[in-house]
Tab-separated table of C-alpha atoms and ligand atoms in Angstrom:
chain	number	residue	atom	x	y	z
A	1	UNK	CA	0.000	0.000	0.000
A	2	UNK	CA	1.567	3.202	-1.178
A	3	UNK	CA	0.569	6.270	0.865
A	4	UNK	CA	2.134	9.665	0.258
A	5	UNK	CA	2.185	12.618	2.646
A	6	UNK	CA	1.710	16.349	2.075
A	7	UNK	CA	1.020	16.151	-1.629
A	8	UNK	CA	0.376	19.259	-3.732
A	9	UNK	CA	-3.054	18.979	-5.376
A	10	UNK	CA	-2.521	21.555	-8.121
A	11	UNK	CA	-1.904	18.871	-10.785
A	12	UNK	CA	-5.061	17.022	-9.694
A	13	UNK	CA	-7.677	19.711	-10.364
A	14	UNK	CA	-8.414	21.307	-13.734
A	15	UNK	CA	-8.761	24.813	-12.189
A	16	UNK	CA	-5.116	24.417	-11.070
A	17	UNK	CA	-5.656	25.727	-7.552
A	18	UNK	CA	-3.066	24.990	-4.888
A	19	UNK	CA	-3.739	22.941	-1.763
A	20	UNK	CA	-1.881	20.305	0.212
A	21	UNK	CA	-3.388	16.886	0.953
A	22	UNK	CA	-2.283	15.378	4.255
A	23	UNK	CA	-2.545	11.853	2.798
A	24	UNK	CA	-2.665	10.726	-0.822
A	25	UNK	CA	-3.187	7.210	-2.202
A	26	UNK	CA	-3.368	5.766	-5.708
A	27	UNK	CA	-4.825	2.251	-5.392
A	28	UNK	CA	-4.307	0.119	-8.490
A	29	UNK	CA	-6.708	-2.686	-7.536
A	30	UNK	CA	-10.061	-2.919	-5.763
A	31	UNK	CA	-8.360	-4.931	-3.011
A	32	UNK	CA	-5.778	-2.247	-2.436
A	33	UNK	CA	-8.529	0.359	-2.276
A	34	UNK	CA	-10.344	-1.690	0.379
A	35	UNK	CA	-7.168	-2.002	2.464
A	36	UNK	CA	-6.523	1.747	2.294
A	37	UNK	CA	-10.077	2.535	3.341
A	38	UNK	CA	-10.032	0.131	6.295
A	39	UNK	CA	-6.570	1.293	7.406
A	40	UNK	CA	-7.502	4.994	7.400
A	41	UNK	CA	-10.959	4.505	8.902
A	42	UNK	CA	-11.213	7.784	10.771
A	43	UNK	CA	-9.725	10.067	8.115
A	44	UNK	CA	-11.918	12.327	6.040
A	45	UNK	CA	-11.734	10.990	2.480
A	46	UNK	CA	-12.220	12.431	-0.977
A	47	UNK	CA	-12.017	10.596	-4.288
A	48	UNK	CA	-10.477	12.563	-7.145
A	49	UNK	CA	-10.698	11.195	-10.676
A	50	UNK	CA	-9.730	13.654	-13.413
A	51	UNK	CA	-10.395	16.541	-11.002
A	52	UNK	CA	-12.321	18.282	-13.776
A	53	UNK	CA	-15.311	19.269	-11.692
A	54	UNK	CA	-13.802	20.383	-8.385
A	55	UNK	CA	-11.292	22.766	-6.871
A	56	UNK	CA	-9.708	23.450	-3.502
A	57	UNK	CA	-9.914	26.667	-1.483
A	58	UNK	CA	-7.799	25.304	1.387
A	59	UNK	CA	-5.549	22.391	2.323
A	60	UNK	CA	-7.230	18.995	2.631
A	61	UNK	CA	-6.852	17.546	6.123
A	62	UNK	CA	-7.525	13.945	5.188
A	63	UNK	CA	-6.976	11.262	2.572
A	64	UNK	CA	-7.273	11.931	-1.152
A	65	UNK	CA	-7.923	8.734	-3.095
A	66	UNK	CA	-6.827	8.935	-6.729
A	67	UNK	CA	-7.732	5.504	-8.133
A	68	UNK	CA	-5.703	3.850	-10.895
A	69	UNK	CA	-8.279	1.309	-12.053
A	70	UNK	CA	-7.973	0.677	-15.768
A	71	UNK	CA	-9.461	-1.949	-18.100
A	72	UNK	CA	-12.220	-2.245	-20.686
A	73	UNK	CA	-13.887	-5.667	-20.852
A	74	UNK	CA	-16.727	-6.880	-23.030
A	75	UNK	CA	-18.879	-8.852	-20.601
A	76	UNK	CA	-21.829	-9.626	-22.848
A	77	UNK	CA	-22.678	-9.273	-26.502
A	78	UNK	CA	-25.531	-10.133	-28.851
A	79	UNK	CA	-26.681	-8.919	-32.251
A	80	UNK	CA	-28.249	-5.762	-30.906
A	81	UNK	CA	-26.117	-4.714	-27.937
A	82	UNK	CA	-22.740	-4.931	-26.280
A	83	UNK	CA	-22.183	-4.716	-22.522
A	84	UNK	CA	-18.857	-3.358	-21.317
A	85	UNK	CA	-17.320	-3.071	-17.882
A	86	UNK	CA	-14.968	-0.104	-17.756
A	87	UNK	CA	-12.436	0.765	-15.043
A	88	UNK	CA	-13.206	4.012	-13.209
A	89	UNK	CA	-9.887	5.640	-14.094
A	90	UNK	CA	-10.157	5.245	-17.852
A	91	UNK	CA	-10.228	8.622	-19.589
A	92	UNK	CA	-13.843	9.412	-20.500
A	93	UNK	CA	-13.259	10.706	-23.995
A	94	UNK	CA	-10.853	7.900	-24.912
A	95	UNK	CA	-13.602	5.493	-23.908
A	96	UNK	CA	-16.148	7.360	-26.064
A	97	UNK	CA	-13.702	7.222	-28.967
A	98	UNK	CA	-13.256	3.476	-28.417
A	99	UNK	CA	-17.060	3.029	-28.573
A	100	UNK	CA	-17.470	5.159	-31.685
A	101	UNK	CA	-14.643	3.369	-33.500
A	102	UNK	CA	-16.247	0.011	-32.677
A	103	UNK	CA	-19.665	1.288	-33.810
A	104	UNK	CA	-21.190	1.083	-30.342
A	105	UNK	CA	-23.876	3.768	-30.136
A	106	UNK	CA	-25.114	5.742	-27.138
A	107	UNK	CA	-22.225	7.865	-25.909
A	108	UNK	CA	-21.286	9.857	-29.029
A	109	UNK	CA	-23.124	13.015	-27.873
A	110	UNK	CA	-20.984	12.916	-24.737
A	111	UNK	CA	-17.762	13.237	-26.733
A	112	UNK	CA	-14.957	15.503	-25.536
A	113	UNK	CA	-16.168	15.832	-21.947
A	114	UNK	CA	-13.100	15.988	-19.724
A	115	UNK	CA	-12.701	13.578	-16.803
A	116	UNK	CA	-12.762	9.878	-16.029
A	117	UNK	CA	-15.297	7.087	-16.562
A	118	UNK	CA	-15.761	6.800	-12.784
A	119	UNK	CA	-16.865	10.416	-12.551
A	120	UNK	CA	-19.502	10.053	-15.261
A	121	UNK	CA	-22.294	8.555	-13.087
A	122	UNK	CA	-21.565	10.861	-10.139
A	123	UNK	CA	-23.061	13.915	-11.742
A	124	UNK	CA	-24.830	12.003	-14.511
A	125	UNK	CA	-22.902	13.865	-17.215
A	126	UNK	CA	-25.007	15.192	-20.050
A	127	UNK	CA	-24.697	17.094	-23.301
A	128	UNK	CA	-26.669	17.669	-26.517
A	129	UNK	CA	-29.802	15.945	-25.276
A	130	UNK	CA	-28.044	12.808	-23.949
A	131	UNK	CA	-27.346	11.727	-20.390
A	132	UNK	CA	-24.980	8.964	-19.352
A	133	UNK	CA	-27.649	7.339	-17.153
A	134	UNK	CA	-29.401	6.060	-20.293
A	135	UNK	CA	-26.496	3.711	-21.053
A	136	UNK	CA	-25.534	2.586	-17.543
A	137	UNK	CA	-26.492	-0.923	-16.421
A	138	UNK	CA	-24.752	-0.860	-13.034
A	139	UNK	CA	-22.019	0.813	-11.020
A	140	UNK	CA	-19.462	-1.128	-8.962
A	141	UNK	CA	-18.210	0.615	-5.830
A	142	UNK	CA	-16.411	0.225	-2.530
A	143	UNK	CA	-18.200	1.604	0.534
A	144	UNK	CA	-16.017	4.208	2.295
A	145	UNK	CA	-17.580	3.346	5.671
A	146	UNK	CA	-17.342	-0.449	5.608
A	147	UNK	CA	-14.688	-1.010	2.872
A	148	UNK	CA	-17.031	-3.646	1.379
A	149	UNK	CA	-17.804	-3.802	-2.337
A	150	UNK	CA	-21.317	-2.859	-3.381
A	151	UNK	CA	-22.981	-2.877	-6.802
A	152	UNK	CA	-25.801	-0.505	-7.706
A	153	UNK	CA	-28.185	-1.281	-10.543
A	154	UNK	CA	-29.169	1.727	-12.654
A	155	UNK	CA	-32.500	2.153	-10.878
A	156	UNK	CA	-30.726	2.200	-7.500
A	157	UNK	CA	-28.428	5.086	-8.502
A	158	UNK	CA	-31.118	7.769	-8.094
A	159	UNK	CA	-30.055	9.547	-11.278
A	160	UNK	CA	-31.453	12.968	-12.140
A	161	UNK	CA	-30.194	16.154	-13.827
A	162	UNK	CA	-26.487	16.406	-12.912
A	163	UNK	CA	-27.143	14.328	-9.815
A	164	UNK	CA	-27.042	10.798	-8.407
A	165	UNK	CA	-26.834	8.869	-5.162
A	166	UNK	CA	-23.023	9.013	-5.475
A	167	UNK	CA	-23.098	12.808	-5.483
A	168	UNK	CA	-25.610	13.023	-2.636
A	169	UNK	CA	-23.900	10.663	-0.201
A	170	UNK	CA	-20.238	10.671	-1.313
A	171	UNK	CA	-20.060	7.341	0.505
A	172	UNK	CA	-19.043	5.134	-2.403
A	173	UNK	CA	-15.825	4.975	-4.407
A	174	UNK	CA	-16.729	3.980	-7.944
A	175	UNK	CA	-14.385	1.269	-9.194
A	176	UNK	CA	-15.994	0.406	-12.544
A	177	UNK	CA	-19.089	1.171	-14.576
A	178	UNK	CA	-21.089	-1.248	-16.727
A	179	UNK	CA	-22.516	0.269	-19.920
A	180	UNK	CA	-24.881	-1.275	-22.467
A	181	UNK	CA	-24.544	0.220	-25.949
A	182	UNK	CA	-26.394	-0.386	-29.190
A	183	UNK	CA	-24.921	-1.791	-32.362
A	184	UNK	CA	-27.396	0.000	-34.643
A	185	UNK	CA	-27.466	3.762	-34.923
A	186	UNK	CA	-29.839	6.339	-36.384
A	187	UNK	CA	-29.264	9.966	-35.576
A	188	UNK	CA	-32.206	11.639	-33.858
A	189	UNK	CA	-32.377	15.398	-33.612
A	190	UNK	CA	-32.221	16.461	-30.017
A	191	UNK	CA	-30.283	19.682	-29.786
A	192	UNK	CA	-30.180	22.756	-32.018
A	193	UNK	CA	-26.404	23.349	-31.918
A	194	UNK	CA	-25.708	19.815	-33.069
A	195	UNK	CA	-28.474	19.700	-35.683
A	196	UNK	CA	-27.036	22.866	-37.212
A	197	UNK	CA	-23.613	21.282	-37.484
A	198	UNK	CA	-25.058	18.130	-39.106
A	199	UNK	CA	-27.618	19.894	-41.328
A	200	UNK	CA	-25.887	18.893	-44.575
A	201	UNK	CA	-25.253	15.253	-43.661
A	202	UNK	CA	-28.099	12.923	-44.680
A	203	UNK	CA	-27.559	10.044	-42.291
A	204	UNK	CA	-24.774	10.942	-39.888
A	205	UNK	CA	-22.540	8.109	-38.735
A	206	UNK	CA	-21.362	7.838	-35.140
A	207	UNK	CA	-18.013	9.259	-36.192
A	208	UNK	CA	-19.666	12.251	-37.865
A	209	UNK	CA	-21.770	12.938	-34.774
A	210	UNK	CA	-18.664	12.726	-32.614
A	211	UNK	CA	-16.802	15.130	-34.881
A	212	UNK	CA	-19.734	17.571	-34.856
A	213	UNK	CA	-19.920	17.480	-31.052
A	214	UNK	CA	-16.177	18.087	-30.781
A	215	UNK	CA	-16.435	21.026	-33.182
A	216	UNK	CA	-19.342	22.620	-31.285
A	217	UNK	CA	-17.589	22.147	-27.956
A	218	UNK	CA	-14.295	23.534	-29.238
A	219	UNK	CA	-16.055	26.650	-30.507
A	220	UNK	CA	-17.755	27.373	-27.193
A	221	UNK	CA	-15.837	25.761	-24.361
A	222	UNK	CA	-12.262	26.450	-23.273
A	223	UNK	CA	-9.746	23.593	-23.020
A	224	UNK	CA	-8.755	23.315	-19.373
A	225	UNK	CA	-5.181	22.442	-20.358
A	226	UNK	CA	-4.829	25.870	-21.985
A	227	UNK	CA	-7.155	27.944	-19.807
A	228	UNK	CA	-7.899	26.235	-16.486
A	229	UNK	CA	-11.627	25.780	-15.785
A	230	UNK	CA	-14.077	23.145	-14.594
A	231	UNK	CA	-16.691	23.183	-17.363
A	232	UNK	CA	-20.163	24.498	-16.539
A	233	UNK	CA	-19.697	26.271	-13.239
A	234	UNK	CA	-23.390	26.503	-12.318
A	235	UNK	CA	-26.352	24.178	-12.767
A	236	UNK	CA	-29.225	25.355	-14.917
A	237	UNK	CA	-31.750	26.555	-12.301
A	238	UNK	CA	-35.087	24.808	-11.830
A	239	UNK	CA	-37.920	27.260	-11.117
A	240	UNK	CA	-41.466	26.878	-9.811
A	241	UNK	CA	-44.175	28.328	-12.027
A	242	UNK	CA	-44.384	31.475	-9.820
A	243	UNK	CA	-40.640	31.979	-10.102
A	244	UNK	CA	-40.875	31.386	-13.834
A	245	UNK	CA	-43.632	34.032	-14.190
A	246	UNK	CA	-41.518	36.555	-12.272
A	247	UNK	CA	-38.520	35.830	-14.461
A	248	UNK	CA	-40.538	36.322	-17.662
A	249	UNK	CA	-41.572	39.808	-16.560
A	250	UNK	CA	-37.877	40.708	-16.227
A	251	UNK	CA	-36.504	38.629	-19.092
A	252	UNK	CA	-39.254	37.822	-21.613
A	253	UNK	CA	-36.843	35.906	-23.871
A	254	UNK	CA	-35.374	33.629	-21.171
A	255	UNK	CA	-35.190	29.986	-22.335
A	256	UNK	CA	-37.610	27.817	-20.329
A	257	UNK	CA	-38.229	24.069	-20.514
A	258	UNK	CA	-40.913	22.236	-18.554
A	259	UNK	CA	-39.260	19.486	-16.498
A	260	UNK	CA	-42.188	18.016	-14.604
A	261	UNK	CA	-45.085	19.308	-12.553
A	262	UNK	CA	-44.680	22.989	-11.712
A	263	UNK	CA	-40.958	22.855	-12.594
A	264	UNK	CA	-39.181	24.782	-15.314
A	265	UNK	CA	-35.525	24.724	-16.199
A	266	UNK	CA	-33.958	27.950	-17.377
A	267	UNK	CA	-30.455	28.712	-18.633
A	268	UNK	CA	-27.799	29.839	-16.145
A	269	UNK	CA	-25.673	31.035	-19.084
A	270	UNK	CA	-28.525	33.224	-20.331
A	271	UNK	CA	-29.001	34.800	-16.894
A	272	UNK	CA	-25.268	35.477	-16.438
A	273	UNK	CA	-25.037	36.852	-19.960
A	274	UNK	CA	-28.131	39.037	-19.499
A	275	UNK	CA	-26.732	40.364	-16.226
A	276	UNK	CA	-23.783	41.668	-18.256
A	277	UNK	CA	-21.213	39.303	-16.720
A	278	UNK	CA	-20.033	37.494	-19.867
A	279	UNK	CA	-16.347	38.281	-20.375
A	280	UNK	CA	-16.197	40.044	-16.987
A	281	UNK	CA	-12.848	39.684	-15.230
A	282	UNK	CA	-11.592	40.500	-11.738
A	283	UNK	CA	-7.814	40.168	-11.480
A	284	UNK	CA	-7.063	36.559	-12.456
A	285	UNK	CA	-10.572	35.093	-12.645
A	286	UNK	CA	-13.254	35.712	-15.242
A	287	UNK	CA	-16.332	34.563	-17.120
A	288	UNK	CA	-15.286	33.016	-20.443
A	289	UNK	CA	-16.053	35.365	-23.305
A	290	UNK	CA	-17.543	32.658	-25.577
A	291	UNK	CA	-19.775	30.984	-22.975
A	292	UNK	CA	-21.204	32.655	-19.897
A	293	UNK	CA	-21.499	29.420	-17.902
A	294	UNK	CA	-17.753	28.872	-17.686
A	295	UNK	CA	-15.537	30.537	-15.095
A	296	UNK	CA	-11.895	30.576	-16.190
A	297	UNK	CA	-8.653	30.962	-14.283
A	298	UNK	CA	-6.255	33.417	-15.942
A	299	UNK	CA	-3.451	32.745	-13.496
A	300	UNK	CA	-4.372	32.494	-9.829
A	301	UNK	CA	-3.426	29.533	-7.646
A	302	UNK	CA	-6.010	30.537	-5.064
A	303	UNK	CA	-9.312	28.660	-5.009
A	304	UNK	CA	-10.598	31.262	-2.546
A	305	UNK	CA	-10.228	33.890	-5.292
A	306	UNK	CA	-12.329	31.750	-7.651
A	307	UNK	CA	-14.952	31.262	-4.940
A	308	UNK	CA	-15.096	35.005	-4.291
A	309	UNK	CA	-15.587	35.647	-8.002
A	310	UNK	CA	-18.314	32.986	-8.106
A	311	UNK	CA	-20.128	34.810	-5.291
A	312	UNK	CA	-19.991	38.085	-7.210
A	313	UNK	CA	-21.667	36.402	-10.179
A	314	UNK	CA	-24.292	34.786	-7.935
A	315	UNK	CA	-25.022	38.105	-6.179
A	316	UNK	CA	-25.347	39.970	-9.478
A	317	UNK	CA	-27.719	37.409	-10.999
A	318	UNK	CA	-29.800	37.282	-7.819
A	319	UNK	CA	-29.953	41.073	-7.624
A	320	UNK	CA	-30.947	41.398	-11.288
A	321	UNK	CA	-33.342	38.469	-11.688
A	322	UNK	CA	-34.068	36.993	-8.231
A	323	UNK	CA	-32.702	33.564	-9.243
A	324	UNK	CA	-30.231	31.704	-7.032
A	325	UNK	CA	-27.485	29.970	-9.010
A	326	UNK	CA	-26.135	26.754	-7.499
A	327	UNK	CA	-22.605	25.687	-8.366
A	328	UNK	CA	-22.311	22.492	-10.336
A	329	UNK	CA	-18.609	22.353	-9.493
A	330	UNK	CA	-17.569	20.919	-6.093
A	331	UNK	CA	-15.710	23.353	-3.884
A	332	UNK	CA	-13.487	22.097	-1.067
B	401	LIG	N1	-26.494	31.218	-23.604
B	401	LIG	C1	-26.318	32.555	-23.410
B	401	LIG	N2	-25.038	33.030	-23.339
B	401	LIG	C2	-23.965	32.226	-23.472
B	401	LIG	C3	-24.153	30.864	-23.683
B	401	LIG	C4	-25.437	30.356	-23.724
B	401	LIG	O1	-27.271	33.312	-23.284
B	401	LIG	O2	-22.843	32.753	-23.362
B	401	LIG	C5	-27.880	30.690	-23.592
B	401	LIG	C6	-28.450	30.472	-24.963
B	401	LIG	O3	-29.792	30.878	-24.931
B	401	LIG	C7	-28.414	28.973	-25.128
B	401	LIG	C8	-28.599	28.497	-23.698
B	401	LIG	O4	-27.913	29.461	-22.916
B	401	LIG	O5	-29.439	28.534	-25.945
B	401	LIG	C9	-28.018	27.113	-23.440
B	401	LIG	O6	-26.619	27.120	-23.737
B	401	LIG	P1	-25.875	25.776	-24.177
B	401	LIG	O7	-26.618	25.156	-25.271
B	401	LIG	O8	-24.439	26.043	-24.388
B	401	LIG	O9	-26.078	24.810	-22.909
B	401	LIG	P2	-25.979	25.044	-21.344
B	401	LIG	O10	-27.330	24.782	-20.772
B	401	LIG	O11	-25.379	26.364	-21.016
B	401	LIG	C10	-25.483	22.534	-20.843
B	401	LIG	C11	-24.515	21.773	-20.009
B	401	LIG	C12	-23.158	21.660	-20.693
B	401	LIG	C13	-23.366	20.988	-22.046
B	401	LIG	C14	-24.340	21.851	-22.858
B	401	LIG	C15	-24.647	21.237	-24.208
B	401	LIG	C16	-25.236	22.189	-17.693
B	401	LIG	C17	-24.924	22.848	-16.387
B	401	LIG	N3	-24.375	22.412	-18.700
B	401	LIG	O12	-24.987	23.868	-20.920
B	401	LIG	O13	-22.326	20.831	-19.907
B	401	LIG	O14	-22.141	20.853	-22.741
B	401	LIG	O15	-25.597	21.962	-22.124
B	401	LIG	O16	-25.529	20.185	-24.062
B	401	LIG	O17	-26.239	21.493	-17.802
B	401	LIG	C18	-20.639	20.783	-18.223
B	401	LIG	O18	-21.446	20.225	-17.494
B	401	LIG	O19	-19.458	21.042	-17.824
B	401	LIG	C19	-21.045	21.217	-19.548
B	401	LIG	C20	-20.243	21.922	-20.329
């Protein structure tokens, strides 16, 4: 069991903020992970995969677990579908590329999302009308409290918009994810940006959809390796119908989608943009100038500075439109 002490976390979060972890472990097998968890029973623990959706505002007085669980195995296959078990530490987009090149359909809209496979169920990643939950059969985990393995079937994961049981409880370390993908593919129009890109292609192949997604994302979203960021910083707010009516009086053009009884999703990017914050910058932190939902780091190592900037955006949007923005990114 290899435990390291006082490790700098800057390389392990895509915002590149500095913080020291008291303990740091990189288990390479499920067994090793179980041993680490049972040995450090009383320590506060945090699992970091690609670190693409979190940042640190202070040192971490506990154990950071950075799993090294790789492997892609076909566990079942028939004429219509293939079922794959994928190690949590596999790079998400390399896995999507693997699927597309093998003609396995279902994940192509989720191309070019940074992070690991193990992180994908945690916040039920989604893009261009697709959500990862629609391809997940089960999630294998180790329980942080008991160090026992536990498998969750899809319906036990409590998936919803950018949310799951794994996000709510943070009790389980995901070790692998089982996906079921389809062997046949017909493109269905789900999202304007993507349809526009594919308008001149009669029957897009998986590869063409993937390329279109990558193009759309590259046009709008900054690469965290060039300009540190953590993707969408805020969740799209869900409003009651009263809140929705109030918003329309202030912003008649605000995008609104019904998402169930008395619930309407609006666009955080639209609110931030309409509040005049797009491209705004305070010292080394700013709102990306091509997409208002992304906060970018122009050179600070301080997570506290990013958090302070986030609060300025939240205050401005609340003051202007009475809507509370909730971060989608995890802040420690
Ligand atoms: N908009 C603006 N200003 C902007 C950008 C967008 O007003 O600068 C408005 C437009 O009206 C646009 C609407 O916001 O129609 C929605 O924008 P977009 O289509 O880019 O999607 P989003 O709701 O802002 C979500 C996900 C993204 C995902 C895209 C595409 C969340 C929190 N974010 O963004 O996910 O890529 O849809 O499907 O749900 C991520 O989670 O890190 C992420 C990038």
